[in-house]
mmCIF file of C-alpha atoms and ligand atoms in Angstrom:
data_model
loop_
_atom_site.group_PDB
_atom_site.id
_atom_site.type_symbol
_atom_site.label_atom_id
_atom_site.label_comp_id
_atom_site.label_asym_id
_atom_site.label_seq_id
_atom_site.Cartn_x
_atom_site.Cartn_y
_atom_site.Cartn_z
ATOM 1 C CA MET A 1 -111.183 -53.772 -11.217
ATOM 2 C CA GLY A 2 -110.066 -54.258 -7.840
ATOM 3 C CA GLN A 3 -112.270 -57.593 -7.992
ATOM 4 C CA LYS A 4 -110.347 -58.825 -11.268
ATOM 5 C CA SER A 5 -106.663 -58.236 -9.811
ATOM 6 C CA SER A 6 -107.812 -60.444 -6.547
ATOM 7 C CA LYS A 7 -109.315 -63.093 -8.673
ATOM 8 C CA ARG A 8 -106.218 -63.167 -10.634
ATOM 9 C CA ARG A 9 -103.900 -63.154 -7.789
ATOM 10 C CA GLU A 10 -105.957 -65.833 -5.802
ATOM 11 C CA GLU A 11 -105.228 -67.808 -8.925
ATOM 12 C CA VAL A 12 -101.335 -68.073 -8.312
ATOM 13 C CA VAL A 13 -101.359 -68.006 -4.727
ATOM 14 C CA SER A 14 -99.099 -70.743 -3.543
ATOM 15 C CA GLU A 15 -99.789 -72.274 0.206
ATOM 16 C CA ILE A 16 -96.713 -70.869 1.469
ATOM 17 C CA GLU A 17 -97.843 -67.250 -0.074
ATOM 18 C CA LYS A 18 -101.377 -67.712 1.909
ATOM 19 C CA ARG A 19 -99.468 -68.569 5.203
ATOM 20 C CA MET A 20 -97.385 -65.647 4.598
ATOM 21 C CA VAL A 21 -99.934 -63.152 4.320
ATOM 22 C CA ALA A 22 -101.886 -64.735 7.192
ATOM 23 C CA ALA A 23 -99.007 -64.152 9.407
ATOM 24 C CA VAL A 24 -98.300 -60.810 8.113
ATOM 25 C CA VAL A 25 -102.243 -60.129 8.748
ATOM 26 C CA ALA A 26 -102.351 -61.142 11.952
ATOM 27 C CA ARG A 27 -99.611 -59.306 13.449
ATOM 28 C CA HIS A 28 -101.108 -56.245 11.777
ATOM 29 C CA LYS A 29 -104.425 -57.111 14.007
ATOM 30 C CA ASP A 30 -102.267 -58.073 17.111
ATOM 31 C CA PRO A 31 -103.496 -55.052 19.605
ATOM 32 C CA ASN A 32 -100.084 -55.792 21.054
ATOM 33 C CA ARG A 33 -98.345 -54.807 18.142
ATOM 34 C CA LYS A 34 -97.671 -51.436 17.127
ATOM 35 C CA VAL A 35 -96.885 -50.130 13.411
ATOM 36 C CA PRO A 36 -93.787 -47.947 13.517
ATOM 37 C CA PRO A 37 -94.730 -44.469 13.511
ATOM 38 C CA SER A 38 -92.231 -43.403 11.107
ATOM 39 C CA PHE A 39 -89.851 -44.714 8.537
ATOM 40 C CA ASP A 40 -87.228 -43.265 10.680
ATOM 41 C CA ALA A 41 -88.387 -45.883 13.448
ATOM 42 C CA VAL A 42 -87.844 -48.604 10.996
ATOM 43 C CA ALA A 43 -84.431 -47.330 9.698
ATOM 44 C CA LEU A 44 -82.944 -47.445 13.016
ATOM 45 C CA LYS A 45 -83.162 -51.211 12.718
ATOM 46 C CA PHE A 46 -81.021 -51.573 9.876
ATOM 47 C CA PRO A 47 -77.692 -52.112 11.836
ATOM 48 C CA VAL A 48 -79.657 -54.926 13.755
ATOM 49 C CA ILE A 49 -80.649 -56.258 10.318
ATOM 50 C CA ASN A 50 -77.726 -55.553 8.552
ATOM 51 C CA LYS A 51 -75.467 -57.582 11.333
ATOM 52 C CA ALA A 52 -78.013 -60.431 11.447
ATOM 53 C CA PHE A 53 -77.817 -61.128 7.719
ATOM 54 C CA CYS A 54 -74.107 -61.324 8.399
ATOM 55 C CA GLU A 55 -74.697 -64.242 10.018
ATOM 56 C CA VAL A 56 -77.090 -65.927 7.085
ATOM 57 C CA ARG A 57 -74.152 -65.327 5.444
ATOM 58 C CA GLU A 58 -71.742 -67.487 7.481
ATOM 59 C CA VAL A 59 -74.429 -70.367 7.292
ATOM 60 C CA PHE A 60 -74.635 -69.797 3.611
ATOM 61 C CA ASN A 61 -71.351 -70.437 3.377
ATOM 62 C CA LYS A 62 -71.108 -73.377 5.237
ATOM 63 C CA PHE A 63 -74.191 -75.097 3.543
ATOM 64 C CA ASP A 64 -72.740 -74.329 0.151
ATOM 65 C CA VAL A 65 -70.992 -77.551 0.227
ATOM 66 C CA ASP A 66 -69.351 -77.031 -3.607
ATOM 67 C CA LYS A 67 -68.985 -73.659 -3.300
ATOM 68 C CA SER A 68 -70.867 -72.579 -6.264
ATOM 69 C CA LYS A 69 -72.254 -69.661 -4.467
ATOM 70 C CA THR A 70 -75.782 -71.257 -4.746
ATOM 71 C CA ILE A 71 -77.434 -73.757 -2.475
ATOM 72 C CA ASP A 72 -79.273 -76.897 -4.420
ATOM 73 C CA LEU A 73 -81.915 -78.435 -3.095
ATOM 74 C CA GLU A 74 -80.171 -81.423 -1.258
ATOM 75 C CA GLU A 75 -77.743 -78.771 0.733
ATOM 76 C CA MET A 76 -81.171 -76.896 1.886
ATOM 77 C CA LYS A 77 -82.528 -80.019 3.127
ATOM 78 C CA SER A 78 -79.354 -80.201 5.136
ATOM 79 C CA CYS A 79 -79.509 -76.711 6.456
ATOM 80 C CA PHE A 80 -83.152 -77.110 7.549
ATOM 81 C CA LYS A 81 -82.113 -79.911 9.699
ATOM 82 C CA ASP A 82 -79.180 -78.240 10.799
ATOM 83 C CA LEU A 83 -81.344 -75.234 11.844
ATOM 84 C CA HIS A 84 -84.178 -77.107 13.609
ATOM 85 C CA PHE A 85 -86.571 -75.493 11.186
ATOM 86 C CA GLN A 86 -90.043 -77.389 12.140
ATOM 87 C CA ILE A 87 -90.357 -77.935 8.199
ATOM 88 C CA PRO A 88 -91.788 -81.178 7.223
ATOM 89 C CA GLU A 89 -89.563 -82.981 4.982
ATOM 90 C CA GLY A 90 -92.507 -83.033 2.484
ATOM 91 C CA GLU A 91 -92.294 -79.171 2.653
ATOM 92 C CA VAL A 92 -88.734 -78.225 1.558
ATOM 93 C CA GLN A 93 -89.158 -78.314 -1.628
ATOM 94 C CA ALA A 94 -92.178 -75.834 -1.631
ATOM 95 C CA TYR A 95 -90.061 -73.415 0.361
ATOM 96 C CA PHE A 96 -87.229 -73.850 -1.953
ATOM 97 C CA LYS A 97 -89.475 -73.044 -5.167
ATOM 98 C CA GLU A 98 -91.272 -70.249 -3.139
ATOM 99 C CA SER A 99 -87.528 -68.540 -2.479
ATOM 100 C CA ASP A 100 -86.449 -69.388 -5.791
ATOM 101 C CA MET A 101 -86.989 -65.761 -6.863
ATOM 102 C CA ASP A 102 -85.446 -66.454 -10.638
ATOM 103 C CA GLY A 103 -86.410 -69.991 -11.073
ATOM 104 C CA SER A 104 -82.749 -70.997 -11.500
ATOM 105 C CA GLY A 105 -83.356 -74.317 -9.516
ATOM 106 C CA LYS A 106 -80.672 -73.088 -7.143
ATOM 107 C CA ILE A 107 -80.910 -70.460 -3.890
ATOM 108 C CA ASP A 108 -78.043 -67.342 -4.575
ATOM 109 C CA PHE A 109 -77.599 -65.569 -1.346
ATOM 110 C CA ARG A 110 -80.432 -63.244 -1.581
ATOM 111 C CA GLU A 111 -82.669 -65.886 -2.078
ATOM 112 C CA PHE A 112 -81.478 -67.687 0.995
ATOM 113 C CA VAL A 113 -82.118 -64.467 2.902
ATOM 114 C CA VAL A 114 -85.517 -64.857 1.870
ATOM 115 C CA ILE A 115 -86.099 -68.542 2.695
ATOM 116 C CA ILE A 116 -84.408 -68.063 6.107
ATOM 117 C CA ALA A 117 -86.573 -65.320 6.884
ATOM 118 C CA LEU A 118 -90.060 -67.088 5.543
ATOM 119 C CA SER A 119 -88.988 -70.184 7.820
ATOM 120 C CA TYR A 120 -88.689 -67.927 10.851
ATOM 121 C CA LEU A 121 -91.873 -66.620 10.309
ATOM 122 C CA LEU A 122 -94.029 -69.624 9.444
ATOM 123 C CA ALA A 123 -91.707 -72.768 10.943
ATOM 124 C CA PRO A 124 -89.780 -71.420 13.520
ATOM 125 C CA PRO A 125 -86.976 -73.338 15.028
ATOM 126 C CA ARG A 126 -88.362 -75.532 17.606
ATOM 127 C CA ARG A 127 -84.651 -75.072 19.411
ATOM 128 C CA ASP A 128 -81.531 -73.025 19.424
ATOM 129 C CA ASN A 129 -79.634 -72.714 16.544
ATOM 130 C CA ALA A 130 -76.379 -71.788 14.846
ATOM 131 C CA LEU A 131 -78.440 -68.267 14.358
ATOM 132 C CA SER A 132 -79.050 -66.144 17.257
ATOM 133 C CA PRO A 133 -82.184 -65.208 18.578
ATOM 134 C CA GLN A 134 -80.888 -61.829 16.948
ATOM 135 C CA LEU A 135 -82.064 -62.843 13.796
ATOM 136 C CA GLN A 136 -85.615 -63.465 14.434
ATOM 137 C CA LYS A 137 -85.464 -60.107 15.870
ATOM 138 C CA ALA A 138 -84.350 -58.728 12.652
ATOM 139 C CA VAL A 139 -86.820 -60.770 10.723
ATOM 140 C CA GLU A 140 -89.502 -58.982 13.051
ATOM 141 C CA SER A 141 -87.935 -55.755 12.443
ATOM 142 C CA ILE A 142 -88.526 -56.542 8.385
ATOM 143 C CA VAL A 143 -92.071 -57.363 9.354
ATOM 144 C CA ASP A 144 -92.362 -53.756 10.999
ATOM 145 C CA ALA A 145 -91.091 -52.209 7.958
ATOM 146 C CA PHE A 146 -93.773 -54.352 5.703
ATOM 147 C CA MET A 147 -96.604 -53.181 8.003
ATOM 148 C CA PHE A 148 -95.488 -49.390 8.076
ATOM 149 C CA CYS A 149 -95.808 -50.081 4.231
ATOM 150 C CA ASP A 150 -99.156 -52.114 3.930
ATOM 151 C CA LYS A 151 -101.033 -49.264 5.158
ATOM 152 C CA ASP A 152 -104.585 -51.055 5.193
ATOM 153 C CA GLY A 153 -103.269 -54.288 6.784
ATOM 154 C CA SER A 154 -104.203 -56.561 3.612
ATOM 155 C CA GLY A 155 -101.080 -58.724 3.531
ATOM 156 C CA TYR A 156 -99.786 -56.547 0.462
ATOM 157 C CA VAL A 157 -98.158 -53.565 -0.348
ATOM 158 C CA SER A 158 -99.803 -51.623 -3.456
ATOM 159 C CA LYS A 159 -98.002 -48.820 -5.212
ATOM 160 C CA ASP A 160 -100.051 -46.052 -3.721
ATOM 161 C CA GLU A 161 -99.291 -47.542 -0.379
ATOM 162 C CA ILE A 162 -95.447 -47.731 -0.983
ATOM 163 C CA THR A 163 -96.087 -43.646 -2.698
ATOM 164 C CA ASN A 164 -97.858 -42.768 0.790
ATOM 165 C CA SER A 165 -95.184 -44.331 2.714
ATOM 166 C CA PHE A 166 -92.140 -42.387 0.823
ATOM 167 C CA ALA A 167 -94.718 -39.113 1.191
ATOM 168 C CA GLU A 168 -94.669 -39.638 4.985
ATOM 169 C CA THR A 169 -91.051 -39.905 5.206
ATOM 170 C CA CYS A 170 -89.994 -37.268 2.856
ATOM 171 C CA GLY A 171 -92.581 -34.886 4.682
ATOM 172 C CA ASN A 172 -89.738 -33.182 6.630
ATOM 173 C CA LEU A 173 -87.079 -33.003 4.000
ATOM 174 C CA ARG A 174 -86.762 -31.381 0.701
ATOM 175 C CA ARG A 175 -89.223 -32.608 -1.601
ATOM 176 C CA PRO A 176 -87.501 -34.284 -4.532
ATOM 177 C CA SER A 177 -87.823 -32.344 -7.740
ATOM 178 C CA GLY A 178 -89.862 -34.887 -9.708
ATOM 179 C CA GLY A 179 -92.091 -35.520 -6.756
ATOM 180 C CA VAL A 180 -92.160 -38.586 -5.020
ATOM 181 C CA ARG A 181 -93.634 -40.769 -7.526
ATOM 182 C CA SER A 182 -90.166 -40.145 -9.432
ATOM 183 C CA VAL A 183 -88.551 -41.527 -6.412
ATOM 184 C CA VAL A 184 -90.918 -44.410 -5.982
ATOM 185 C CA GLY A 185 -91.343 -45.399 -9.582
ATOM 186 C CA PRO A 186 -87.483 -47.160 -9.869
ATOM 187 C CA ARG A 187 -87.938 -48.936 -6.441
ATOM 188 C CA TRP A 188 -91.191 -49.875 -7.101
ATOM 189 C CA LEU A 189 -89.911 -51.580 -10.228
ATOM 190 C CA GLU A 190 -87.210 -53.518 -7.937
ATOM 191 C CA MET A 191 -89.860 -54.710 -5.633
ATOM 192 C CA ASP A 192 -92.660 -55.774 -7.630
ATOM 193 C CA TRP A 193 -90.177 -59.088 -8.853
ATOM 194 C CA ASP A 194 -93.388 -60.749 -10.246
ATOM 195 C CA ALA A 195 -94.799 -57.370 -11.872
ATOM 196 C CA ASN A 196 -98.232 -58.557 -10.429
ATOM 197 C CA GLY A 197 -99.057 -54.895 -9.065
ATOM 198 C CA THR A 198 -98.600 -55.462 -5.587
ATOM 199 C CA VAL A 199 -95.520 -56.479 -3.157
ATOM 200 C CA SER A 200 -95.865 -59.274 -0.683
ATOM 201 C CA PHE A 201 -93.738 -60.206 1.968
ATOM 202 C CA LYS A 202 -91.258 -62.067 0.028
ATOM 203 C CA GLU A 203 -91.019 -59.848 -2.697
ATOM 204 C CA PHE A 204 -90.304 -57.190 0.358
ATOM 205 C CA LEU A 205 -87.777 -59.160 1.630
ATOM 206 C CA PHE A 206 -85.863 -59.950 -1.651
ATOM 207 C CA ALA A 207 -85.619 -56.044 -1.940
ATOM 208 C CA PHE A 208 -84.603 -55.779 1.212
ATOM 209 C CA ALA A 209 -81.792 -58.127 1.038
ATOM 210 C CA ASP A 210 -80.123 -55.920 -1.509
ATOM 211 C CA TRP A 211 -80.926 -52.388 0.327
ATOM 212 C CA VAL A 212 -79.089 -53.156 3.327
ATOM 213 C CA GLY A 213 -76.188 -54.851 1.594
ATOM 214 C CA ALA A 214 -76.358 -58.440 2.022
ATOM 215 C CA ASP A 215 -75.920 -58.630 -1.666
ATOM 216 C CA GLU A 216 -71.997 -57.379 -0.899
ATOM 217 C CA GLU A 217 -69.513 -59.921 -1.250
ATOM 218 C CA ASP A 218 -67.138 -60.984 1.530
HETATM 219 CA CA1 LIG B 1 -82.403 -68.957 -8.075
HETATM 220 CA CA1 LIG B 2 -101.965 -53.481 1.167
HETATM 221 CA CA1 LIG B 3 -95.908 -58.799 -6.680
#
């Protein structure tokens, strides 16, 4: 069955997704990089991430020239240029499509968090930009959180892996009455956006953008 699902995944995997998985797996294999020992270690970084997301919000507002609360492809092109990401002109559309989670043809703020974080991961800016180096650290902290969940370092998080991560986290706390699975269930539905049975780093980012409060309006 595992084989069947990985085959199905292969059929729909985009070039950007392949690179994203490779980037996460490489970090897993990096001997100088430690997987956070606990969810608490991950949660300690939340304020940093939240602060970084505020900066992303400012950039979003700046490039949403017509104030539609979404960014279109043209606005995104000038945004990438302004931020000096090393994304060839011909690939902007692929990044855009990859991050347009609901396929609306526009990038809303949560999707913008995804596209900026993916850009940092795959095509970091070639020189300083309007976003502080803190944001890069925030992205790496989210990778850490992903690595904590992705127990086997496959570059995807399975439902069992999430359940185990939650179980470890709740170990010292009172057990939820319906068991860990009752807590994971609704969260899983939020995270596995395309309902293909695994959570990719992109889906993780998208869920994260919501939890850390990126969706709050000013
Ligand atoms: Ca969209
Ligand atoms: Ca995994
Ligand atoms: Ca998925």
